[in-house]
Amino acid sequence: MAGGENEVKILYFSWIRERVGMGEETIGLPASVETVGQMLNWLQGRNEQFAAALEFPEIIRVALDQEHADHGQSLGSPREIALFPPMTGG
Amino acid sequence: MAGGENEVKILYFSWIRERVGMGEETIGLPASVETVGQMLNWLQGRNEQFAAALEFPEIIRVALDQEHADHGQSLGSPREIALFPPMTGG
Amino acid sequence: MTKAKVIVQSDDFDAAAEIRQLTEGKYDTGAVVTFTGLCRSEGDSLTALELEHYPGMAEAEIQRTSDEAIKRWPIDAMTVIHRFGVIQPGEQIVLVIATSRHRDAAFDGARYVMDFLKTNAPFWKKEHRTDGQAGDWVDAKESDEAAKKRWQ
Amino acid sequence: MTKAKVIVQSDDFDAAAEIRQLTEGKYDTGAVVTFTGLCRSEGDSLTALELEHYPGMAEAEIQRTSDEAIKRWPIDAMTVIHRFGVIQPGEQIVLVIATSRHRDAAFDGARYVMDFLKTNAPFWKKEHRTDGQAGDWVDAKESDEAAKKRWQ
């Protein structure tokens, strides 16, 4: 893969979607991003919107291929990543 | 009251009703019967059917005026007494 | 304080209609827990259960139990219906509905009422057997006595 | 092992019909516990809640949770329906039905599913306010996180 980047679909929900200004995108993550937490850190540095949306990364929930993932978890090579706030269904 | 007896309605339910052969009766309890347990003991001595129905008095439940009563409880002067086995509703 | 609606009847009941009665126009109720007890066939060995009850005390005892639940938890409304008479496998025997703002009170309230109703409400079940033999009175279960202890 | 029936839809649901589906002809089911979650108006301050969800994962997460309940307790059958979209006060949001031979498994199973669904199923509620102001996203409650701990 050119530049060591992996193309992946990322979905955003709820107020994260509103703050980053889109529901989904496909981006290349640098190969240096190895864990869920590192990915959040990298996304936060992209622009002002992402900085605002991910200001408190500890509360952001992440799913890899539709399964909940801890921030310390290795990213692997998912087809789909999702970022969302704590859930309020039911 | 003549002979120191108090007339009271007694109701029988479930297999106690079947064994004593009636659903209810009005009887005079001797004044010497002061507690629920003493009443069970006295009823047991009435005849063969009562002896069979109340063979194991510890499992017999008693209600005084439609409220559960312990065997050690004072009988008082209820309008209505009921004898029944452990309940199996619901 | 709300009083529970308590009915003891031989007729069947409509759980959905009873739920509607408790929730219609109540826009601060967020949780409805419903328990329905059904007659089992015990592996096709029973044609029916016959429920005997103590009229008057059955209603009074269920009322005491459900009013106690309303005192213990923030319950918006409660309905309890218990049938008597001959009831066939698959038919409804008992209904408990508890509504509340949040789910915990509704779950606790409904379960509390069922736990106490089982051992304290004067109902007795007699089996009608498919093989024609005389049916037994159902034995009380020790697990039902034990279930009450979780509320102490 | 039975699999739970899981549906995520914008349409309303008929709880009574769903219960019938789980109990009809099941003569060894003795207990049905139903939880219905309703939209509250929060003292008339809301005209509606808007539920956003993550399609695919919402179904998968509810399926994982309810299948886990079926593994933990002797549950005969289970149905879970969760709505998304704009829902008005008094309307139904979520339905959980658990059936079992006895009441304990049905109560535990239904409550377990609700406790995990609240914090693990990807749904988010946004308020629509009666005063016309922009509504907030509903905050997650710490009590919901705590509720899961009782199952450890």
CSV table of C-alpha atoms in Angstrom, one decimal, chain A residues 11-15 17-18 61 63 65-68 80-90, chain D residues 52-57 61 64 82 94 117-126 137-140:
chain,number,residue,atom,x,y,z
A,11,LEU,CA,-18.6,6.3,10.7
A,12,TYR,CA,-19.5,9.1,13.1
A,13,PHE,CA,-22.7,9.2,15.2
A,14,SER,CA,-24.7,11.6,17.4
A,15,TRP,CA,-22.9,14.8,18.5
A,17,ARG,CA,-21.2,13.4,13.7
A,18,GLU,CA,-22.6,16.9,14.2
A,61,ARG,CA,-16.6,4.9,22.2
A,63,ALA,CA,-16.4,0.0,17.4
A,65,ASP,CA,-16.4,-4.0,12.5
A,66,GLN,CA,-19.5,-3.4,14.7
A,67,GLU,CA,-18.0,-4.7,17.9
A,68,HIS,CA,-17.1,-2.5,20.9
A,80,GLU,CA,-15.4,-0.4,9.3
A,81,ILE,CA,-14.6,1.8,12.3
A,82,ALA,CA,-17.2,3.8,14.2
A,83,LEU,CA,-16.9,6.6,16.7
A,84,PHE,CA,-19.8,7.5,19.0
A,85,PRO,CA,-20.6,9.0,22.4
A,86,PRO,CA,-21.9,6.8,25.3
A,87,MET,CA,-25.1,5.2,24.3
A,88,THR,CA,-28.6,6.3,25.4
A,89,GLY,CA,-31.0,3.8,23.9
A,90,GLY,CA,-33.7,1.7,25.6
D,52,GLU,CA,-30.3,7.8,16.0
D,53,HIS,CA,-28.8,4.3,15.6
D,54,TYR,CA,-25.9,2.5,14.0
D,55,PRO,CA,-27.6,0.1,11.5
D,56,GLY,CA,-26.1,-3.3,11.6
D,57,MET,CA,-24.3,-2.9,14.9
D,61,GLU,CA,-25.3,-5.9,19.7
D,64,ARG,CA,-25.3,-10.7,21.4
D,82,HIS,CA,-36.0,-1.3,19.4
D,94,VAL,CA,-38.3,-0.6,23.1
D,117,LEU,CA,-29.0,-2.7,25.9
D,118,LYS,CA,-29.0,0.7,27.6
D,119,THR,CA,-25.3,1.1,27.7
D,120,ASN,CA,-24.1,-1.3,24.9
D,121,ALA,CA,-26.6,-1.0,22.0
D,122,PRO,CA,-25.7,1.9,19.6
D,123,PHE,CA,-28.7,4.2,20.0
D,124,TRP,CA,-28.6,7.9,20.9
D,125,LYS,CA,-31.5,10.1,21.9
D,126,LYS,CA,-31.9,13.8,20.9
D,137,TRP,CA,-28.5,15.0,23.1
D,138,VAL,CA,-29.5,13.0,26.1
D,139,ASP,CA,-26.6,12.4,28.5
D,140,ALA,CA,-25.7,8.8,29.4
